[in-house]
Short mmCIF file of C-alpha atoms in Angstrom, two decimals:
data_model
loop_
_atom_site.label_atom_id
_atom_site.label_comp_id
_atom_site.label_asym_id
_atom_site.label_seq_id
_atom_site.Cartn_x
_atom_site.Cartn_y
_atom_site.Cartn_z
CA MET T 91 2.91 8.66 -4.06
CA CYS T 92 2.10 8.11 -0.39
CA THR T 93 1.93 9.93 2.93
CA CYS T 94 2.86 8.44 6.30
CA ILE T 95 2.29 10.10 9.69
CA THR T 96 2.63 9.43 13.41
CA PHE T 97 0.20 10.75 16.03
CA ILE T 98 0.34 10.74 19.83
CA ASN T 99 -2.67 11.64 21.95
CA ARG T 100 -2.43 9.38 25.00
CA ASP T 101 -1.90 6.35 22.72
CA PHE T 102 0.60 6.18 19.86
CA TYR T 103 -0.72 5.85 16.30
CA PHE T 104 1.10 5.08 13.06
CA GLY T 105 -0.40 4.97 9.59
CA ARG T 106 -0.40 6.08 6.00
CA ASN T 107 -2.15 6.66 2.70
CA LEU T 108 -1.03 4.29 -0.01
CA ASP T 109 -1.41 6.07 -3.34
CA LEU T 110 -1.14 4.03 -6.53
CA GLU T 111 -2.73 3.79 -9.97
CA TYR T 112 -3.24 0.03 -9.53
CA SER T 113 -3.91 -2.60 -6.87
CA PHE T 114 -1.10 -4.94 -5.83
CA GLY T 115 -3.56 -7.45 -4.36
CA GLU T 116 -3.19 -5.96 -0.89
CA GLN T 117 -4.51 -7.86 2.12
CA LEU T 118 -4.26 -7.34 5.84
CA VAL T 119 -1.58 -9.76 7.05
CA ILE T 120 -0.70 -10.87 10.58
CA THR T 121 2.65 -12.58 11.07
CA PRO T 122 2.59 -14.65 14.29
CA ARG T 123 5.63 -15.10 16.49
CA ARG T 124 6.53 -18.54 15.16
CA TYR T 125 6.17 -17.91 11.44
CA PRO T 126 9.54 -18.98 9.94
CA PHE T 127 11.41 -16.20 8.18
CA PHE T 128 13.99 -17.38 5.66
CA TRP T 129 16.11 -14.31 5.11
CA SER T 130 17.90 -13.82 1.82
CA ARG T 131 21.31 -13.69 3.55
CA GLU T 132 20.85 -14.68 7.20
CA GLY T 133 19.23 -18.08 7.20
CA LYS T 134 16.11 -18.78 9.28
CA THR T 135 14.43 -17.03 12.21
CA GLN T 136 11.70 -19.02 13.97
CA GLU T 137 11.02 -16.94 17.11
CA HIS T 138 10.34 -13.20 16.75
CA TYR T 139 7.86 -10.41 17.48
CA ALA T 140 4.41 -10.69 15.93
CA MET T 141 3.33 -7.94 13.54
CA ILE T 142 0.29 -6.69 11.64
CA GLY T 143 0.13 -4.68 8.44
CA MET T 144 -0.90 -4.46 4.80
CA GLY T 145 0.89 -6.72 2.39
CA ALA T 146 0.76 -8.11 -1.12
CA ALA T 147 -1.34 -11.17 -1.81
CA GLU T 148 1.70 -13.43 -1.77
CA PRO T 149 0.60 -16.65 0.00
CA SER T 150 3.95 -17.65 1.47
CA TYR T 151 5.57 -14.38 2.56
CA PRO T 152 4.45 -11.10 4.21
CA LEU T 153 5.46 -8.49 1.63
CA TYR T 154 4.51 -5.56 3.83
CA ALA T 155 3.87 -2.04 2.61
CA GLU T 156 3.71 -1.05 6.28
CA ALA T 157 3.40 -2.90 9.58
CA VAL T 158 3.48 -2.46 13.35
CA ASN T 159 4.84 -5.10 15.71
CA GLU T 160 3.47 -6.16 19.08
CA LYS T 161 5.96 -3.90 20.89
CA GLY T 162 4.61 -0.75 19.23
CA LEU T 163 7.29 -0.19 16.59
CA GLY T 164 5.96 0.79 13.16
CA MET T 165 7.58 0.93 9.75
CA ALA T 166 6.33 1.93 6.29
CA GLY T 167 7.88 1.93 2.82
CA LEU T 168 7.06 4.82 0.48
CA ASN T 169 7.83 5.31 -3.18
CA PHE T 170 11.23 6.94 -3.78
CA PRO T 171 11.93 6.61 -7.53
CA GLY T 172 15.09 8.06 -9.00
CA ASN T 173 16.77 8.27 -5.60
CA ALA T 174 16.53 4.77 -4.12
CA CYS T 175 19.67 2.79 -4.90
CA TYR T 176 20.21 -0.75 -3.62
CA GLN T 177 23.56 -2.52 -3.62
CA PRO T 178 24.91 -6.00 -4.35
CA TYR T 179 25.74 -8.25 -1.42
CA ARG T 180 28.71 -6.96 0.56
CA GLU T 181 31.06 -8.91 2.77
CA ASN T 182 31.65 -7.71 6.35
CA MET T 183 28.23 -5.99 6.46
CA LYS T 184 24.73 -6.97 7.49
CA ASN T 185 22.73 -7.58 4.32
CA ALA T 186 18.95 -7.40 3.91
CA ALA T 187 16.97 -7.20 0.68
CA SER T 188 14.67 -4.22 0.26
CA PHE T 189 11.56 -6.43 0.07
CA GLU T 190 12.30 -7.98 3.48
CA LEU T 191 13.51 -4.88 5.31
CA ILE T 192 10.24 -4.19 7.17
CA PRO T 193 9.90 -7.66 8.72
CA TRP T 194 13.69 -7.89 9.14
CA ILE T 195 13.56 -4.90 11.49
CA LEU T 196 10.15 -5.41 13.12
CA SER T 197 10.78 -9.06 13.88
CA ARG T 198 13.79 -8.27 16.11
CA CYS T 199 13.42 -4.68 17.36
CA ALA T 200 11.09 -3.24 20.02
CA THR T 201 12.18 0.41 19.69
CA VAL T 202 13.77 2.84 17.27
CA ARG T 203 16.90 2.76 19.41
CA GLU T 204 17.18 -1.01 19.00
CA ALA T 205 16.58 -0.64 15.26
CA GLU T 206 19.42 1.87 15.00
CA GLU T 207 21.77 -0.75 16.40
CA GLN T 208 20.54 -3.32 13.88
CA ILE T 209 20.90 -1.03 10.87
CA ARG T 210 24.36 0.07 11.83
CA ASN T 211 26.58 -1.27 9.03
CA LEU T 212 23.51 -2.46 7.08
CA ASN T 213 23.58 -2.92 3.32
CA VAL T 214 20.17 -2.91 1.58
CA THR T 215 20.60 -5.31 -1.32
CA ASP T 216 19.14 -5.26 -4.81
CA GLU T 217 17.86 -8.85 -4.71
CA SER T 218 14.37 -9.46 -6.11
CA PHE T 219 11.64 -11.37 -4.31
CA ALA T 220 10.82 -13.12 -7.56
CA GLU T 221 11.83 -12.83 -11.20
CA HIS T 222 8.61 -11.00 -12.05
CA MET T 223 8.84 -8.76 -8.95
CA PRO T 224 11.90 -6.48 -9.17
CA PRO T 225 12.80 -4.33 -6.14
CA ALA T 226 10.50 -1.34 -5.63
CA PRO T 227 12.32 2.00 -5.16
CA LEU T 228 11.47 2.90 -1.56
CA HIS T 229 12.50 4.84 1.49
CA TRP T 230 11.15 4.08 4.95
CA MET T 231 9.85 5.74 8.09
CA LEU T 232 10.41 3.90 11.35
CA ALA T 233 8.75 5.13 14.54
CA ASP T 234 7.79 4.37 18.12
CA ARG T 235 6.10 6.69 20.61
CA GLU T 236 9.44 8.33 21.46
CA ARG T 237 11.08 8.95 18.08
CA ALA T 238 10.84 8.64 14.32
CA ILE T 239 13.64 8.19 11.80
CA VAL T 240 13.85 7.93 8.02
CA LEU T 241 15.99 5.39 6.14
CA GLU T 242 17.09 6.18 2.60
CA ALA T 243 19.21 3.71 0.65
CA VAL T 244 20.86 5.95 -1.93
CA LYS T 245 23.95 5.78 -4.14
CA GLU T 246 26.20 6.91 -1.28
CA GLY T 247 24.84 4.20 1.05
CA LEU T 248 22.18 3.99 3.75
CA LYS T 249 21.34 7.42 5.18
CA VAL T 250 19.48 7.73 8.47
CA TYR T 251 17.68 10.96 9.36
CA GLU T 252 16.07 12.00 12.62
CA ASN T 253 12.45 12.85 11.86
CA PRO T 254 11.08 15.34 14.42
CA VAL T 255 7.97 15.94 12.29
CA GLY T 256 6.76 12.34 12.16
CA VAL T 257 5.75 12.74 8.49
CA LEU T 258 7.10 11.18 5.30
CA THR T 259 6.02 11.45 1.67
CA ASN T 260 8.12 10.73 -1.44
CA ASN T 261 10.74 12.67 -3.45
CA PRO T 262 12.81 14.78 -2.93
CA PRO T 263 15.02 13.24 -0.21
CA PHE T 264 14.04 13.81 3.40
CA ASP T 265 16.63 16.47 4.19
CA PHE T 266 15.04 18.71 1.55
CA GLN T 267 11.53 18.07 2.89
CA LEU T 268 12.61 19.06 6.39
CA ALA T 269 14.40 22.22 5.24
CA ASN T 270 11.44 23.16 3.03
CA LEU T 271 9.26 23.60 6.13
CA CYS T 272 11.16 26.83 6.82
CA ASN T 273 9.36 28.38 3.84
CA TYR T 274 6.08 28.03 5.74
CA MET T 275 7.08 28.94 9.28
CA ASN T 276 4.85 32.03 9.26
CA LEU T 277 1.64 30.01 8.75
CA THR T 278 -0.74 29.76 11.68
CA ALA T 279 -4.08 28.18 12.50
CA ARG T 280 -5.03 31.40 14.28
CA PRO T 281 -6.23 34.65 12.71
CA PRO T 282 -3.32 36.42 10.99
CA GLU T 283 -1.65 39.55 12.29
CA ASN T 284 -1.02 42.51 10.03
CA ARG T 285 2.69 42.42 9.24
CA PHE T 286 2.26 43.84 5.75
CA ALA T 287 2.22 47.51 6.77
CA GLY T 288 1.62 48.93 10.21
CA GLU T 289 0.02 52.12 8.91
CA LEU T 290 -2.63 50.18 6.93
CA ARG T 291 -5.63 48.86 8.81
CA LEU T 292 -5.70 45.40 7.31
CA THR T 293 -8.01 42.83 8.91
CA ALA T 294 -8.95 39.26 8.04
CA TYR T 295 -12.26 38.98 6.19
CA GLY T 296 -12.75 35.26 6.85
CA GLN T 297 -11.66 32.29 8.96
CA GLY T 298 -8.54 30.33 8.07
CA MET T 299 -6.59 33.20 6.56
CA GLY T 300 -3.62 32.60 8.85
CA ALA T 301 -2.78 29.57 6.71
CA ILE T 302 -2.93 31.29 3.32
CA GLY T 303 0.04 29.88 1.45
CA LEU T 304 -0.40 26.32 2.76
CA PRO T 305 0.10 24.25 -0.42
CA GLY T 306 -2.91 22.36 -1.69
CA ASP T 307 -1.51 20.41 -4.63
CA ALA T 308 -0.74 16.69 -4.59
CA SER T 309 3.05 16.87 -4.99
CA PRO T 310 5.12 15.08 -2.33
CA ALA T 311 6.66 18.32 -1.03
CA SER T 312 3.25 19.96 -0.70
CA ARG T 313 1.71 16.93 0.99
CA PHE T 314 4.60 16.87 3.44
CA VAL T 315 3.99 20.49 4.44
CA ARG T 316 0.22 20.10 4.62
CA ALA T 317 0.34 16.90 6.68
CA ALA T 318 2.88 18.43 9.08
CA PHE T 319 0.77 21.59 9.53
CA LEU T 320 -2.46 19.65 10.14
CA LYS T 321 -0.79 17.21 12.51
CA GLU T 322 0.92 19.92 14.55
CA ASN T 323 -2.33 21.90 14.88
CA SER T 324 -4.57 18.90 15.51
CA VAL T 325 -6.95 19.05 18.50
CA CYS T 326 -9.21 16.17 19.50
CA GLY T 327 -10.38 14.16 22.49
CA GLN T 328 -8.32 11.29 23.86
CA GLU T 329 -10.80 8.45 23.46
CA GLU T 330 -10.00 5.80 20.85
CA ALA T 331 -12.76 6.86 18.48
CA ASP T 332 -11.66 10.50 18.74
CA ASN T 333 -8.06 9.69 17.86
CA VAL T 334 -8.82 7.28 15.04
CA THR T 335 -11.32 9.69 13.49
CA GLN T 336 -8.86 12.58 13.73
CA PHE T 337 -6.07 10.49 12.22
CA PHE T 338 -8.17 9.66 9.18
CA HIS T 339 -9.26 13.30 8.82
CA ILE T 340 -5.59 14.29 8.56
CA LEU T 341 -4.92 11.59 5.96
CA ASP T 342 -8.02 12.66 4.01
CA GLN T 343 -6.46 16.09 3.52
CA VAL T 344 -3.51 14.56 1.62
CA SER T 345 -5.40 11.82 -0.22
CA MET T 346 -5.68 11.26 -3.98
CA ILE T 347 -9.04 11.56 -5.75
CA ARG T 348 -9.40 9.65 -9.01
CA GLY T 349 -8.87 12.05 -11.90
CA ALA T 350 -7.01 14.73 -9.95
CA VAL T 351 -3.56 13.21 -10.59
CA VAL T 352 -2.82 11.69 -14.01
CA THR T 353 0.40 9.74 -14.41
CA ALA T 354 2.74 9.98 -17.40
CA GLU T 355 1.15 6.74 -18.65
CA GLY T 356 -2.33 8.28 -18.57
CA LYS T 357 -3.45 6.39 -15.46
CA TYR T 358 -5.01 7.85 -12.31
CA ASP T 359 -3.32 7.90 -8.94
CA ILE T 360 -5.78 7.20 -6.12
CA THR T 361 -5.47 6.55 -2.40
CA ALA T 362 -6.00 2.80 -2.61
CA TYR T 363 -6.28 2.57 1.17
CA SER T 364 -5.65 4.58 4.31
CA CYS T 365 -4.66 2.97 7.59
CA CYS T 366 -4.26 3.96 11.23
CA VAL T 367 -2.68 1.57 13.71
CA ASN T 368 -2.99 1.99 17.46
CA ALA T 369 0.56 0.78 18.05
CA ASP T 370 0.04 0.53 21.82
CA ARG T 371 -2.95 -1.81 21.49
CA GLY T 372 -2.16 -3.52 18.20
CA ILE T 373 -5.40 -2.51 16.45
CA TYR T 374 -5.17 -1.94 12.69
CA TYR T 375 -7.86 0.35 11.25
CA TYR T 376 -8.27 0.90 7.53
CA LYS T 377 -10.58 2.15 4.80
CA THR T 378 -10.31 1.79 1.04
CA TYR T 379 -11.00 4.08 -1.88
CA GLU T 380 -14.21 2.18 -2.59
CA ASN T 381 -15.37 1.77 1.02
CA SER T 382 -15.11 4.70 3.42
CA GLN T 383 -16.34 2.73 6.44
CA ILE T 384 -13.50 2.14 8.90
CA GLN T 385 -12.68 -1.56 9.42
CA ALA T 386 -10.56 -2.91 12.27
CA VAL T 387 -8.50 -6.01 13.05
CA ASP T 388 -7.06 -6.56 16.53
CA LEU T 389 -3.65 -8.24 16.58
CA ARG T 390 -4.10 -9.45 20.15
CA ARG T 391 -7.32 -11.32 19.38
CA GLU T 392 -5.35 -13.79 17.28
CA ASP T 393 -3.28 -16.79 18.32
CA LEU T 394 0.14 -15.18 18.04
CA ASN T 395 2.01 -18.44 18.63
CA ARG T 396 0.93 -19.94 15.32
CA GLU T 397 3.41 -20.69 12.55
CA ASP T 398 1.27 -19.67 9.56
CA LEU T 399 0.28 -16.25 8.27
CA ILE T 400 -3.18 -14.90 9.06
CA ARG T 401 -4.84 -12.96 6.24
CA TYR T 402 -7.94 -10.80 5.94
CA PRO T 403 -9.14 -9.71 2.47
CA LEU T 404 -10.08 -6.04 2.32
CA GLU T 405 -13.73 -5.03 2.59
CA ARG T 406 -14.06 -2.97 -0.59
CA GLU T 407 -17.82 -2.70 -1.06
CA GLN T 408 -19.19 0.64 0.14
CA LYS T 409 -21.26 0.33 3.33
CA ILE T 410 -24.18 2.77 3.42
CA ARG T 411 -26.53 2.76 6.39
CA TYR T 412 -30.10 3.88 5.72
CA ILE T 413 -31.75 5.45 8.76
CA ASN T 414 -35.35 5.72 7.55
#
């Protein structure tokens, strides 16, 4: 369970909640321009765009959950069980394994348009990163400041959807999520008008009643609607702190609180971390379930011509500032 959003208010922002019942050893990972990628089917790439994102604690490879490259293109993988379907290697097609798809695209593409050219005739393969790490069932949102698209590798092949909302959650497939918004087109952030019966003098008795019917549960379809509504009605200043704060407020409204969602195995889904990346400036902001203070790492403060990965462990201890 996860929620990914885009946000434009002078600068372009890309980020997500990652919701899981366990930690996958996530760390903030910077891949410099000269880190050697050994692709599962394409050999080696030595020169590419630098990128920053959250990845598994795998010392030799950036297994990104999401990342943004130095050109401002962002990509995130979200859980898509029961629908994701990867294929064996296919001749006469481009082939990329699901675990490498984020760096495969971000290393070579500066825009969504360029990515569309790369994924034309692309086969997402079912190869595992390691024997003990089978492919995760995912779909992906890919976005720059101009456009967002969704990639879904399903039984029929790789489907690409235009995403005018700039929001992605999990199941059902994206075309359902987009059509489902029509069920909520009468919601408004403003006071409601009386459409029930013209002859009855009905008036709102409190603030926020124009959005009665906005779903509040944690299901993917409900989070999609809620995130889209909050994003579309968002108002904030244009300074960096204003935008970052607003971005996290939106993500907070679709986050998982321990105990509110119990999995079939009796475990608790939580928002392990939330992130917001200023894609124009290359600044990655994050907070964790345990530590609500926003941390930041600036891609452009690093030596991006290195050949080795740069890693930052997450700051998980809660930071409380006493003022007396």
